[in-house]
Amino acid sequence: MSLKIAILSGKGGTGKTTVSTNLAKVLSKNMKVLLLDADVEEPNDHLFYNVTFEEEKSVDVLIPKVNKETCILCGLCARECQFGAINVFEKGVLVFQNLCHGCGVCSKICPVRAIDEEPKSLGKLKFGKTDFFDFGMGLLNIGEPSGVRIIRELKKYISDDYDVTIIDAPPGTSCPVVEVLQKVDFAVLVTESSPFGLHDLKLAVSLVKEMEIPYGVVINRYDPAFAELTEYLGEEKIPLLMKIDFDKEIAKWYSEGKLIVDQSEELHRNFELLYENITEVLV
Amino acid sequence: MKQIAIISGKGGTGKTTLSASLSYLFQNPVMSDCDVDASNLHLLLSPVELKQNYEYYGGKKAEIDYEKCTNCGICKDKCRFEAIDFQQDKYVINEYACEGCKLCVLTCPEKAIKLVENLAGYYYESKSPKGVLVHGDLNPGEETSGGLVAEIRKKSFSVGENLKKDVIIIDGAPGIGCPATSSVAGVNYAIIVTEPTLSGFHDLQRAVETLKKMRVKFGVVINKFDLNESVSSSLEEWCFSENIDLLGKIPFDEMVNLATREAKPIILYEDSISSKYIKSIYQKISQILFNK
Ligand code: SF4
Ligand code: SF4
Ligand code: SF4
Ligand code: SF4
């Protein structure tokens, strides 16, 4: 069986990258692993590994290009565009590229076929290998509004050849995260011991529930003094998969780009248990 | 009225903690929480009392009328967002993937599809002990967070004008995508909060590039600088070589965890070490903004 696990968090900075990169390493000991960094605005997973990239390709959208000679300035394109991305003035037609979704409505609607479409790059995909597993990442171009398309293309690297695919999602609970969650088998929600962590965790929980995806929680920077979090998990019967204690040493390893499972045998063992707990929830 | 946005390449760098503290230091602010995916500022400015809530409609979604649909499949072929699937003998719109572009409506030969308005979230005007807070929540799974951020910005601005405030403090959305750029567009000054980690450095560079492109004036704060002094000093050197204002550094402070757990801004803990550093950052910013 090929298992697809998404790593999410209500907000950034809770330790998603830590969980993804370390889990991938631990599992690669006995399994064929693929790690996909779908946090396309700020991909960081590659900083923890020596990646040899073998493939790079651009992800494009089709942007309208208006032929001035043919256009009769009828204004239909501007009226039908749902995103306000094309405007008709007395002197011609202007396309706002960063508002355009590349949907094709304007070229379809133009009565005199004055609109051609040409590709514009939204970002890119990179694929390669670390010493332990295969790795892919997406990178959104600066100034582009949404990484959804890039994530959709990135997920096409998933195949049955892998025993496990780990997808590091963008933070939050909006559209790109939903794109990550489409057709995954399990979601790991990473949170931390604080009112912020709890607030954002609840949002993430409502999303995975709505999408009917089995899930469990990892508490990072665990602090027993903040009991509300474990109380909430208990009341809602949400499986707690792993706790990582609050530890300055761990923060330091992270800041140096080191994998924490390489630094401590106990943490290594904990990540193995994390996987066992995931499979237990799934049966 | 000046608008200041606090942003970060990534969440979790201490952006909200700094925003909440600044809202105590500036005398007369309107607070605007534009981190709609993870709006947390109200947790630190509590108790927050709701004055008004507004519905936010973002985008539209396609809907198929199965009385008319003949299962021809043209819509699925044409949709460029892979938002139409064939499931259990019929074509269905995947509401998460649909961008509401209308192409399917225009191509369906049976006129079986229409667009419907989509309630994407809410935003609120609230009262906090520090004054008005405008914040919002996007329904999970929605995409148009940039649009909601724009509504919150508009509301904060009109509230500020009406109450004759001097400053709007914006807790910005993380990242560099549309919600992040909506939170900084047109502000007088932006503060990027970063951390001395390799990822933090990487994210900072992307945030700086974005702000430069948008021609927004900005400065940098390094949070928890003593967690890794060597990365911290390369961050500093980089800022220096790029001619970027370093507004200040904040040391790692155990009190911040306590403050967050108690849901209070760190600035209220008079003897905490980080609040001293935050005060000096505040002075620098008010000098830049008001020449005082
Ligand atoms: S619909 Fe075609 S002809 Fe009409 S304004 Fe647009 S480009 Fe010109
Ligand atoms: S392709 Fe779609 S979004 Fe872009 S301008 Fe045309 S109608 Fe508008
Ligand atoms: S194009 Fe219209 S008729 Fe054809 S499958 Fe789609 S909704 Fe049904
Ligand atoms: S409105 Fe656009 S995105 Fe939505 S289903 Fe129709 S063609 Fe696809």
Coordinates of C-alpha atoms and ligand atoms in Angstrom, one line a residue:
Chain A
M1 CA 0.0 0.0 0.0
S2 CA 1.1 3.5 -0.7
L3 CA 0.3 5.9 2.1
K4 CA -0.1 9.6 1.6
I5 CA 0.3 11.7 4.7
A6 CA -0.2 15.5 4.7
I7 CA 1.5 17.6 7.5
L8 CA -0.6 20.6 8.3
S9 CA -0.8 23.3 10.9
G10 CA -3.3 26.0 11.6
K11 CA -0.6 28.6 11.3
G12 CA 3.1 28.8 10.4
G13 CA 6.0 28.3 12.7
T14 CA 4.5 25.4 14.7
G15 CA 7.0 22.8 13.5
K16 CA 5.5 21.4 10.3
T17 CA 8.9 21.5 8.6
T18 CA 10.5 19.8 11.6
V19 CA 7.9 17.0 11.5
S20 CA 8.0 16.5 7.7
T21 CA 11.8 16.4 7.3
N22 CA 12.4 14.2 10.4
L23 CA 9.6 11.8 9.7
A24 CA 10.9 11.3 6.1
K25 CA 14.4 10.5 7.4
V26 CA 13.2 8.0 9.9
L27 CA 10.9 6.2 7.5
S28 CA 13.5 6.1 4.8
K29 CA 15.4 3.5 6.8
N30 CA 12.9 0.7 5.8
M31 CA 10.7 2.2 3.2
K32 CA 10.7 4.0 -0.2
V33 CA 9.8 7.5 0.7
L34 CA 8.8 10.6 -1.2
L35 CA 8.8 14.0 0.5
L36 CA 7.0 16.9 -1.3
D37 CA 7.4 20.4 0.0
A38 CA 4.1 22.0 -0.9
D39 CA 4.7 25.1 1.1
V40 CA 5.3 26.9 -2.2
E41 CA 5.5 30.4 -0.8
E42 CA 8.3 29.5 1.6
P43 CA 9.7 26.1 0.9
N44 CA 12.3 25.2 3.6
D45 CA 12.5 21.4 3.6
H46 CA 15.4 21.3 1.2
L47 CA 17.5 23.3 3.6
F48 CA 17.8 20.2 5.8
Y49 CA 19.1 17.9 3.2
N50 CA 21.7 17.7 0.5
V51 CA 19.4 17.6 -2.5
T52 CA 20.6 16.7 -6.0
F53 CA 17.9 18.2 -8.3
E54 CA 17.5 16.3 -11.5
E55 CA 14.5 18.0 -13.0
E56 CA 13.1 21.5 -13.0
K57 CA 10.1 22.7 -14.9
S58 CA 8.0 25.8 -15.1
V59 CA 4.3 25.8 -14.2
D60 CA 2.4 28.1 -16.6
V61 CA -0.9 29.7 -17.0
L62 CA -2.4 30.9 -20.3
I63 CA -2.7 34.7 -20.2
P64 CA -4.8 36.6 -22.8
K65 CA -3.1 38.7 -25.4
V66 CA -5.3 41.1 -27.3
N67 CA -4.7 41.7 -31.0
K68 CA -5.3 45.5 -31.4
E69 CA -6.0 45.2 -35.1
T70 CA -9.0 42.9 -34.7
C71 CA -10.4 44.1 -31.4
I72 CA -13.6 46.2 -31.9
L73 CA -13.6 47.4 -28.2
C74 CA -17.0 45.9 -27.6
G75 CA -16.2 45.4 -23.9
L76 CA -17.6 41.9 -23.6
C77 CA -14.4 40.4 -22.3
A78 CA -14.2 42.9 -19.4
R79 CA -17.9 42.3 -18.6
E80 CA -17.5 38.5 -18.4
C81 CA -14.2 38.3 -16.6
Q82 CA -15.0 37.4 -13.0
F83 CA -11.7 38.7 -11.6
G84 CA -11.5 42.2 -13.0
A85 CA -8.4 41.3 -14.8
I86 CA -9.2 42.7 -18.2
N87 CA -10.2 46.3 -18.9
V88 CA -11.4 48.0 -22.0
F89 CA -10.5 51.6 -22.5
E90 CA -11.1 53.9 -25.5
K91 CA -7.6 53.3 -26.7
G92 CA -7.4 49.6 -26.2
V93 CA -7.6 46.6 -23.9
L94 CA -5.4 46.2 -20.8
V95 CA -4.8 42.9 -19.0
F96 CA -3.7 42.9 -15.3
Q97 CA -1.6 39.8 -15.3
N98 CA -1.5 39.4 -11.5
L99 CA -5.3 39.3 -11.3
C100 CA -5.7 37.0 -14.2
H101 CA -6.5 33.4 -13.4
G102 CA -6.0 32.2 -16.9
C103 CA -9.4 30.7 -17.1
G104 CA -10.0 31.3 -20.8
V105 CA -13.4 33.1 -20.5
C106 CA -12.3 36.2 -22.4
S107 CA -10.9 34.4 -25.4
K108 CA -14.0 32.3 -25.5
I109 CA -16.4 35.2 -25.4
C110 CA -14.7 37.6 -27.8
P111 CA -16.9 37.9 -30.8
V112 CA -14.1 38.7 -33.3
R113 CA -11.5 36.3 -31.9
A114 CA -9.2 39.1 -31.1
I115 CA -7.7 37.3 -28.1
D116 CA -4.8 34.8 -28.2
E117 CA -3.4 33.1 -25.2
E118 CA 0.2 32.8 -24.2
P119 CA 1.9 31.0 -21.4
K120 CA 3.2 32.9 -18.4
S121 CA 5.2 31.2 -15.6
L122 CA 3.6 31.1 -12.1
G123 CA 6.5 29.3 -10.5
K124 CA 8.4 26.1 -10.8
L125 CA 8.7 22.5 -9.7
K126 CA 12.0 20.9 -8.7
F127 CA 12.5 17.2 -8.3
G128 CA 15.5 15.2 -7.2
K129 CA 17.0 13.0 -4.6
T130 CA 18.4 13.3 -1.2
D131 CA 20.8 10.6 0.2
F132 CA 17.7 9.0 1.7
F133 CA 14.6 9.5 -0.4
D134 CA 13.1 11.3 -3.4
F135 CA 12.2 14.9 -3.0
G136 CA 10.1 17.4 -4.8
M137 CA 9.2 21.0 -4.1
G138 CA 7.3 23.9 -5.7
L139 CA 8.3 27.5 -5.7
L140 CA 5.8 30.3 -6.3
N141 CA 7.2 33.3 -8.2
I142 CA 7.3 36.5 -6.2
G143 CA 4.2 38.6 -6.9
E144 CA 2.0 35.7 -7.9
P145 CA -1.2 35.5 -5.8
S146 CA -1.8 31.8 -5.4
G147 CA 0.2 28.6 -5.3
V148 CA -2.7 26.2 -5.9
R149 CA -1.8 25.3 -9.4
I150 CA 1.8 24.6 -8.5
I151 CA 0.7 22.3 -5.7
R152 CA -1.7 20.5 -8.1
E153 CA 1.3 19.9 -10.5
L154 CA 3.6 18.9 -7.7
K155 CA 1.2 16.2 -6.5
K156 CA 1.5 14.6 -9.8
Y157 CA 4.9 13.2 -8.7
I158 CA 3.0 10.9 -6.2
S159 CA 3.0 7.3 -7.4
D160 CA 2.4 3.8 -6.2
D161 CA 6.2 3.2 -6.3
Y162 CA 6.5 4.9 -3.0
D163 CA 5.6 3.2 0.3
V164 CA 5.0 6.6 1.8
T165 CA 4.5 10.1 0.5
I166 CA 4.8 13.0 3.0
I167 CA 3.4 16.3 1.9
D168 CA 4.5 19.4 3.8
A169 CA 1.5 21.7 3.4
P170 CA 1.4 25.5 3.5
P171 CA 0.3 27.0 6.8
G172 CA -3.3 27.9 7.5
T173 CA -6.5 26.4 6.3
S174 CA -7.2 28.1 3.0
C175 CA -7.3 27.0 -0.6
P176 CA -3.7 25.8 -1.1
V177 CA -4.1 23.6 2.0
V178 CA -7.3 22.1 0.6
E179 CA -5.4 21.3 -2.6
V180 CA -2.8 19.4 -0.5
L181 CA -5.6 17.5 1.3
Q182 CA -7.3 16.3 -1.9
K183 CA -6.9 12.5 -2.0
V184 CA -4.5 12.1 0.9
D185 CA -5.0 9.2 3.4
F186 CA -4.1 10.9 6.6
A187 CA -3.4 14.4 8.0
V188 CA -1.0 15.2 10.8
L189 CA -1.9 18.4 12.5
V190 CA 1.0 20.1 14.2
T191 CA 0.3 22.5 17.0
E192 CA 2.0 24.0 20.0
S193 CA 1.1 24.5 23.7
S194 CA -0.4 28.0 23.6
P195 CA -3.8 29.7 23.1
F196 CA -2.7 30.6 19.6
G197 CA -1.9 27.0 18.9
L198 CA -5.2 25.8 20.2
H199 CA -7.2 28.5 18.3
D200 CA -5.6 27.6 15.0
L201 CA -5.7 23.8 15.7
K202 CA -9.5 24.1 16.0
L203 CA -9.7 25.6 12.5
A204 CA -7.5 22.9 11.1
V205 CA -9.6 20.2 12.8
S206 CA -12.8 21.7 11.3
L207 CA -11.2 21.5 7.8
V208 CA -10.1 17.9 8.0
K209 CA -13.4 16.9 9.5
E210 CA -15.3 18.6 6.7
M211 CA -13.1 16.8 4.2
E212 CA -13.5 13.6 6.0
I213 CA -9.8 12.8 6.3
P214 CA -8.5 10.7 9.2
Y215 CA -6.2 12.8 11.4
G216 CA -4.2 13.1 14.6
V217 CA -2.2 15.7 16.4
V218 CA 1.4 16.4 17.2
I219 CA 2.2 18.9 19.9
N220 CA 5.4 20.7 19.4
R221 CA 7.0 22.8 22.2
Y222 CA 4.9 20.8 24.6
D223 CA 4.3 22.6 27.8
P224 CA 2.3 20.8 30.5
A225 CA 1.4 24.1 32.1
F226 CA -1.0 24.8 29.2
A227 CA -3.5 22.1 30.0
E228 CA -6.3 23.4 27.8
L229 CA -4.8 21.8 24.8
T230 CA -4.7 18.3 26.1
E231 CA -8.2 18.8 27.6
Y232 CA -9.5 19.8 24.2
L233 CA -8.0 16.7 22.6
G234 CA -9.5 14.5 25.3
E235 CA -13.0 16.0 25.0
E236 CA -13.0 15.7 21.2
K237 CA -11.4 12.3 21.3
I238 CA -8.7 13.4 18.9
P239 CA -5.7 11.0 18.8
L240 CA -2.5 12.6 20.2
L241 CA 0.3 11.1 18.0
M242 CA 3.4 12.6 19.5
K243 CA 4.7 15.3 21.9
I244 CA 7.9 17.2 21.4
D245 CA 9.0 18.9 24.6
F246 CA 9.9 22.5 24.7
D247 CA 13.6 22.5 24.6
K248 CA 16.1 25.2 23.6
E249 CA 18.5 22.6 22.3
I250 CA 16.0 21.5 19.7
A251 CA 15.4 25.1 18.6
K252 CA 19.2 25.5 18.2
W253 CA 19.5 22.3 16.1
Y254 CA 16.7 23.6 13.9
S255 CA 18.3 27.0 13.5
E256 CA 21.5 25.3 12.3
G257 CA 19.6 23.2 9.7
K258 CA 20.1 19.9 11.6
L259 CA 17.7 17.1 11.7
I260 CA 16.7 16.5 15.3
V261 CA 16.4 12.7 14.9
D262 CA 20.1 12.6 14.0
Q263 CA 20.9 14.4 17.3
S264 CA 19.0 12.3 19.8
E265 CA 18.1 8.6 19.9
E266 CA 15.1 9.3 22.0
L267 CA 13.7 11.7 19.3
H268 CA 14.5 9.1 16.6
R269 CA 12.5 6.6 18.5
N270 CA 9.6 9.0 19.0
F271 CA 9.3 9.6 15.3
E272 CA 9.2 5.9 14.7
L273 CA 6.3 5.7 17.2
L274 CA 4.6 8.6 15.4
Y275 CA 4.4 6.5 12.3
E276 CA 3.1 3.5 14.3
N277 CA 0.5 5.7 15.9
I278 CA -0.6 7.0 12.4
T279 CA -1.0 3.4 11.1
E280 CA -2.9 2.5 14.3
V281 CA -5.4 5.3 13.7
L282 CA -5.9 4.1 10.1
V283 CA -6.8 0.5 10.8
Chain B
M1 CA -3.2 58.7 9.9
K2 CA -0.3 56.3 9.4
Q3 CA -0.6 52.7 8.7
I4 CA 2.0 50.2 10.0
A5 CA 2.1 46.6 9.0
I6 CA 3.9 43.9 10.9
I7 CA 4.7 41.0 8.6
S8 CA 7.0 37.9 8.5
G9 CA 8.1 35.6 5.8
K10 CA 6.5 32.9 7.8
G11 CA 4.1 32.6 10.7
G12 CA 5.3 31.9 14.2
T13 CA 8.1 34.4 14.3
G14 CA 6.5 36.5 17.0
K15 CA 4.6 38.9 14.7
T16 CA 1.4 38.9 16.7
T17 CA 3.3 39.3 20.0
L18 CA 5.0 42.4 18.6
S19 CA 1.8 43.8 17.1
A20 CA 0.0 43.4 20.4
S21 CA 2.8 45.1 22.3
L22 CA 3.0 48.0 19.8
S23 CA -0.7 48.5 20.1
Y24 CA -0.1 49.3 23.8
L25 CA 2.9 51.6 23.1
F26 CA 1.2 53.7 20.4
Q27 CA -1.1 56.0 22.1
N28 CA -4.2 55.9 20.0
P29 CA -4.2 53.0 17.5
V30 CA -6.8 51.1 15.5
M31 CA -5.8 47.4 15.4
S32 CA -6.3 45.5 12.3
D33 CA -5.7 41.7 12.2
C34 CA -5.2 40.8 8.6
D35 CA -3.8 37.3 9.4
V36 CA -7.3 35.9 8.5
D37 CA -6.1 32.3 8.3
A38 CA -4.9 32.4 11.9
S39 CA -6.3 35.5 13.5
N40 CA -4.8 35.5 16.9
L41 CA -4.5 39.2 17.9
H42 CA -7.9 39.2 19.7
L43 CA -6.5 36.5 22.0
L44 CA -3.9 38.9 23.3
L45 CA -6.0 42.0 23.4
S46 CA -8.7 40.3 25.4
P47 CA -11.4 40.8 26.6
V48 CA -12.7 41.5 23.2
E49 CA -16.3 42.5 22.8
L50 CA -18.1 42.3 19.5
K51 CA -19.7 45.5 18.3
Q52 CA -20.6 44.5 14.7
N53 CA -20.2 41.6 12.4
Y54 CA -20.2 41.6 8.6
E55 CA -20.6 38.9 6.0
Y56 CA -17.9 38.5 3.5
Y57 CA -18.8 37.2 0.1
G58 CA -15.8 36.1 -1.9
G59 CA -16.0 34.9 -5.4
K60 CA -18.7 32.6 -6.8
K61 CA -19.0 28.9 -7.4
A62 CA -20.6 26.9 -10.2
E63 CA -23.7 24.8 -9.6
I64 CA -25.2 22.2 -12.0
D65 CA -28.9 21.9 -12.5
Y66 CA -29.3 18.1 -13.0
E67 CA -32.8 18.6 -14.5
K68 CA -31.1 20.1 -17.5
C69 CA -27.8 18.3 -17.6
T70 CA -27.4 15.6 -20.2
N71 CA -24.0 14.3 -19.0
C72 CA -22.2 15.4 -22.1
G73 CA -19.0 16.1 -20.2
I74 CA -18.0 19.3 -22.1
C75 CA -17.8 21.3 -18.9
K76 CA -15.2 18.8 -17.5
D77 CA -13.1 19.0 -20.6
K78 CA -13.1 22.8 -20.6
C79 CA -12.6 23.7 -17.0
R80 CA -8.9 24.6 -16.5
F81 CA -8.9 24.1 -12.8
E82 CA -9.7 20.4 -12.7
A83 CA -12.8 21.4 -10.7
I84 CA -15.3 19.1 -12.4
D85 CA -15.2 15.3 -11.7
F86 CA -17.3 12.4 -13.0
Q87 CA -18.6 10.6 -9.9
Q88 CA -21.3 8.0 -9.7
D89 CA -22.8 8.6 -13.1
K90 CA -22.8 12.3 -13.0
Y91 CA -20.6 15.4 -13.3
V92 CA -20.0 17.2 -10.1
I93 CA -18.4 20.5 -9.2
N94 CA -15.6 20.2 -6.6
E95 CA -16.4 23.3 -4.6
Y96 CA -12.9 23.5 -3.2
A97 CA -11.3 23.6 -6.7
C98 CA -13.9 25.8 -8.5
E99 CA -12.6 29.3 -8.9
G100 CA -16.0 30.6 -10.2
C101 CA -14.6 31.7 -13.6
K102 CA -17.8 31.0 -15.5
L103 CA -16.2 29.1 -18.4
C104 CA -18.4 26.1 -17.8
V105 CA -21.5 28.3 -17.7
L106 CA -20.6 29.7 -21.1
T107 CA -19.7 26.3 -22.7
C108 CA -22.6 24.1 -21.4
P109 CA -24.8 23.5 -24.4
E110 CA -27.8 22.9 -22.1
K111 CA -27.4 26.1 -20.1
A112 CA -27.4 23.8 -17.0
I113 CA -24.8 25.6 -15.0
K114 CA -25.0 28.9 -13.1
L115 CA -22.7 30.8 -10.7
V116 CA -23.9 31.4 -7.2
E117 CA -22.6 33.8 -4.6
N118 CA -20.4 32.2 -2.0
L119 CA -20.3 33.2 1.7
A120 CA -16.6 32.9 2.3
G121 CA -16.3 34.3 5.9
Y122 CA -17.0 37.0 8.3
Y123 CA -15.3 40.1 9.6
Y124 CA -15.9 42.0 12.9
E125 CA -15.5 45.3 14.5
S126 CA -14.8 44.7 18.2
K127 CA -14.0 46.6 21.3
S128 CA -10.9 45.8 23.2
P129 CA -9.3 47.4 26.3
K130 CA -6.9 49.1 23.8
G131 CA -9.6 50.4 21.4
V132 CA -11.2 49.1 18.2
L133 CA -10.0 45.9 16.7
V134 CA -11.0 44.9 13.2
H135 CA -10.5 41.2 12.5
G136 CA -12.0 38.4 10.4
D137 CA -12.2 34.7 9.9
L138 CA -12.2 33.0 6.6
N139 CA -14.3 29.8 6.4
P140 CA -11.9 26.9 6.3
G141 CA -11.0 25.9 2.7
E142 CA -11.8 29.2 1.1
E143 CA -9.4 30.9 -1.2
T144 CA -10.1 34.6 -1.4
S145 CA -8.3 35.6 1.7
G146 CA -6.7 38.5 -0.1
G147 CA -10.2 39.9 -0.6
L148 CA -11.1 39.5 3.0
V149 CA -7.9 41.2 4.0
A150 CA -8.8 44.1 1.7
E151 CA -12.2 44.4 3.4
I152 CA -10.6 44.5 6.9
R153 CA -8.2 47.1 5.7
K154 CA -11.0 49.3 4.4
K155 CA -13.1 48.9 7.6
S156 CA -10.0 49.7 9.8
F157 CA -9.4 52.8 7.7
S158 CA -12.9 54.2 8.0
V159 CA -13.0 53.4 11.7
G160 CA -9.7 55.2 12.1
E161 CA -10.9 58.3 10.1
N162 CA -14.1 58.5 12.1
L163 CA -12.4 58.3 15.4
K164 CA -9.5 60.6 14.3
K165 CA -6.8 58.0 15.2
D166 CA -3.1 58.6 14.4
V167 CA -2.1 55.0 13.7
I168 CA -3.5 51.8 12.3
I169 CA -1.5 48.8 13.4
I170 CA -1.9 45.9 11.0
D171 CA -1.0 42.4 12.0
G172 CA -0.2 41.1 8.5
A173 CA -0.7 37.8 6.9
P174 CA 2.4 35.6 6.6
G175 CA 4.0 34.6 3.4
I176 CA 4.3 36.5 0.2
G177 CA 1.1 35.6 -1.6
C178 CA -2.0 37.6 -2.1
P179 CA -3.2 37.9 1.6
A180 CA 0.3 39.1 2.5
T181 CA 0.6 41.7 -0.2
S182 CA -3.0 42.9 0.5
S183 CA -2.0 43.5 4.1
V184 CA 0.9 45.7 3.2
A185 CA -0.3 47.5 0.0
G186 CA -0.2 51.2 0.6
V187 CA 1.0 51.2 4.2
N188 CA 3.4 53.9 5.4
Y189 CA 5.8 51.4 6.9
A190 CA 6.2 47.7 7.2
I191 CA 8.1 45.8 9.9
I192 CA 9.4 42.3 9.0
V193 CA 9.9 40.1 12.0
T194 CA 12.4 37.3 11.4
E195 CA 14.3 34.7 13.4
P196 CA 17.9 33.7 13.2
T197 CA 17.4 30.3 11.6
L198 CA 18.4 29.2 8.1
S199 CA 14.8 29.1 7.1
G200 CA 14.2 32.5 8.7
F201 CA 16.9 34.0 6.6
H202 CA 15.5 32.4 3.4
D203 CA 12.0 33.7 4.2
L204 CA 13.3 37.2 5.1
Q205 CA 14.9 37.5 1.7
R206 CA 11.7 36.6 -0.1
A207 CA 9.7 39.1 2.1
V208 CA 12.3 41.8 1.4
E209 CA 12.1 41.2 -2.4
T210 CA 8.3 41.4 -2.2
L211 CA 8.3 44.7 -0.3
K212 CA 10.9 46.2 -2.6
K213 CA 8.8 45.3 -5.6
M214 CA 5.8 46.9 -4.0
R215 CA 7.8 50.0 -3.1
V216 CA 6.9 49.9 0.6
K217 CA 9.3 51.3 3.1
F218 CA 10.3 48.8 5.7
G219 CA 12.7 47.7 8.5
V220 CA 13.6 44.4 10.1
V221 CA 13.4 43.1 13.6
I222 CA 15.3 40.0 14.6
N223 CA 13.4 38.1 17.2
K224 CA 15.1 35.6 19.6
F225 CA 18.5 36.8 18.2
D226 CA 20.5 35.0 20.8
L227 CA 19.2 31.6 19.9
N228 CA 21.8 31.5 17.2
E229 CA 24.2 34.4 17.3
S230 CA 26.1 33.5 14.2
V231 CA 23.1 33.3 12.0
S232 CA 21.8 36.4 13.7
S233 CA 25.0 38.4 12.8
S234 CA 24.9 37.2 9.2
L235 CA 21.3 38.4 9.1
E236 CA 22.5 41.7 10.4
E237 CA 25.4 41.9 8.0
W238 CA 23.0 41.1 5.1
C239 CA 20.6 43.9 6.2
F240 CA 23.6 46.3 6.4
S241 CA 24.9 45.4 3.0
E242 CA 21.4 45.8 1.5
N243 CA 20.9 49.1 3.2
I244 CA 18.0 47.9 5.2
D245 CA 17.0 49.5 8.5
L246 CA 17.6 47.2 11.4
L247 CA 15.0 48.4 13.9
G248 CA 16.2 46.2 16.6
K249 CA 16.8 42.7 18.0
I250 CA 14.8 40.9 20.7
P251 CA 16.5 38.3 22.9
F252 CA 15.0 34.9 23.6
D253 CA 12.8 35.4 26.6
E254 CA 11.1 32.6 28.6
M255 CA 8.6 35.2 29.8
V256 CA 7.1 35.4 26.3
N257 CA 5.9 31.8 26.6
L258 CA 4.3 32.6 29.9
A259 CA 2.7 35.8 28.5
T260 CA 1.3 33.9 25.5
R261 CA -0.1 31.2 27.7
E262 CA -1.8 33.8 29.9
A263 CA -3.0 35.5 26.6
K264 CA -1.4 38.9 27.4
P265 CA 1.0 41.0 25.4
I266 CA 4.6 40.7 26.7
I267 CA 4.8 44.5 27.1
L268 CA 2.5 44.2 30.2
Y269 CA 5.3 42.3 32.0
E270 CA 7.3 45.3 33.1
D271 CA 10.4 43.5 34.2
S272 CA 10.6 41.2 31.2
I273 CA 13.8 41.6 29.2
S274 CA 12.1 41.5 25.8
S275 CA 9.7 44.4 26.6
K276 CA 12.7 46.7 27.1
Y277 CA 13.9 45.9 23.6
I278 CA 10.4 46.3 22.2
K279 CA 10.2 49.8 23.7
S280 CA 13.4 50.8 21.9
I281 CA 12.0 49.4 18.7
Y282 CA 8.9 51.4 19.2
Q283 CA 10.9 54.6 19.7
K284 CA 12.8 54.0 16.4
I285 CA 9.5 53.4 14.5
S286 CA 7.8 56.5 15.9
Q287 CA 10.9 58.5 15.0
I288 CA 10.7 57.2 11.4
L289 CA 7.0 57.8 11.2
F290 CA 6.5 61.0 13.2
N291 CA 10.0 62.5 13.5
K292 CA 9.7 62.4 17.2
Ligands
SF4_1 S1 -14.2 41.0 -26.4 FE1 -12.7 41.0 -28.0 S2 -13.4 42.6 -29.3 FE2 -14.5 42.9 -27.4 S3 -13.2 44.3 -26.3 FE3 -12.6 42.3 -25.7 S4 -10.9 41.8 -27.0 FE4 -11.9 43.5 -27.9
SF4_2 S1 -8.3 34.6 -18.8 FE1 -10.0 34.7 -17.4 S2 -9.2 35.8 -15.6 FE2 -7.8 36.2 -17.3 S3 -8.5 38.1 -18.2 FE3 -9.5 36.4 -19.3 S4 -11.4 36.1 -18.3 FE4 -10.2 37.3 -16.9
SF4_3 S1 -21.7 20.7 -20.1 FE1 -23.7 21.0 -19.2 S2 -24.9 19.3 -20.0 FE2 -22.7 18.8 -20.3 S3 -22.2 17.6 -18.5 FE3 -21.6 19.7 -18.1 S4 -23.4 20.6 -17.1 FE4 -24.1 18.7 -18.0
SF4_4 S1 -16.7 28.1 -12.8 FE1 -14.7 27.8 -13.8 S2 -13.5 26.8 -12.2 FE2 -15.6 26.5 -11.6 S3 -16.2 24.6 -12.5 FE3 -16.8 26.2 -14.0 S4 -15.1 26.3 -15.4 FE4 -14.4 25.2 -13.6

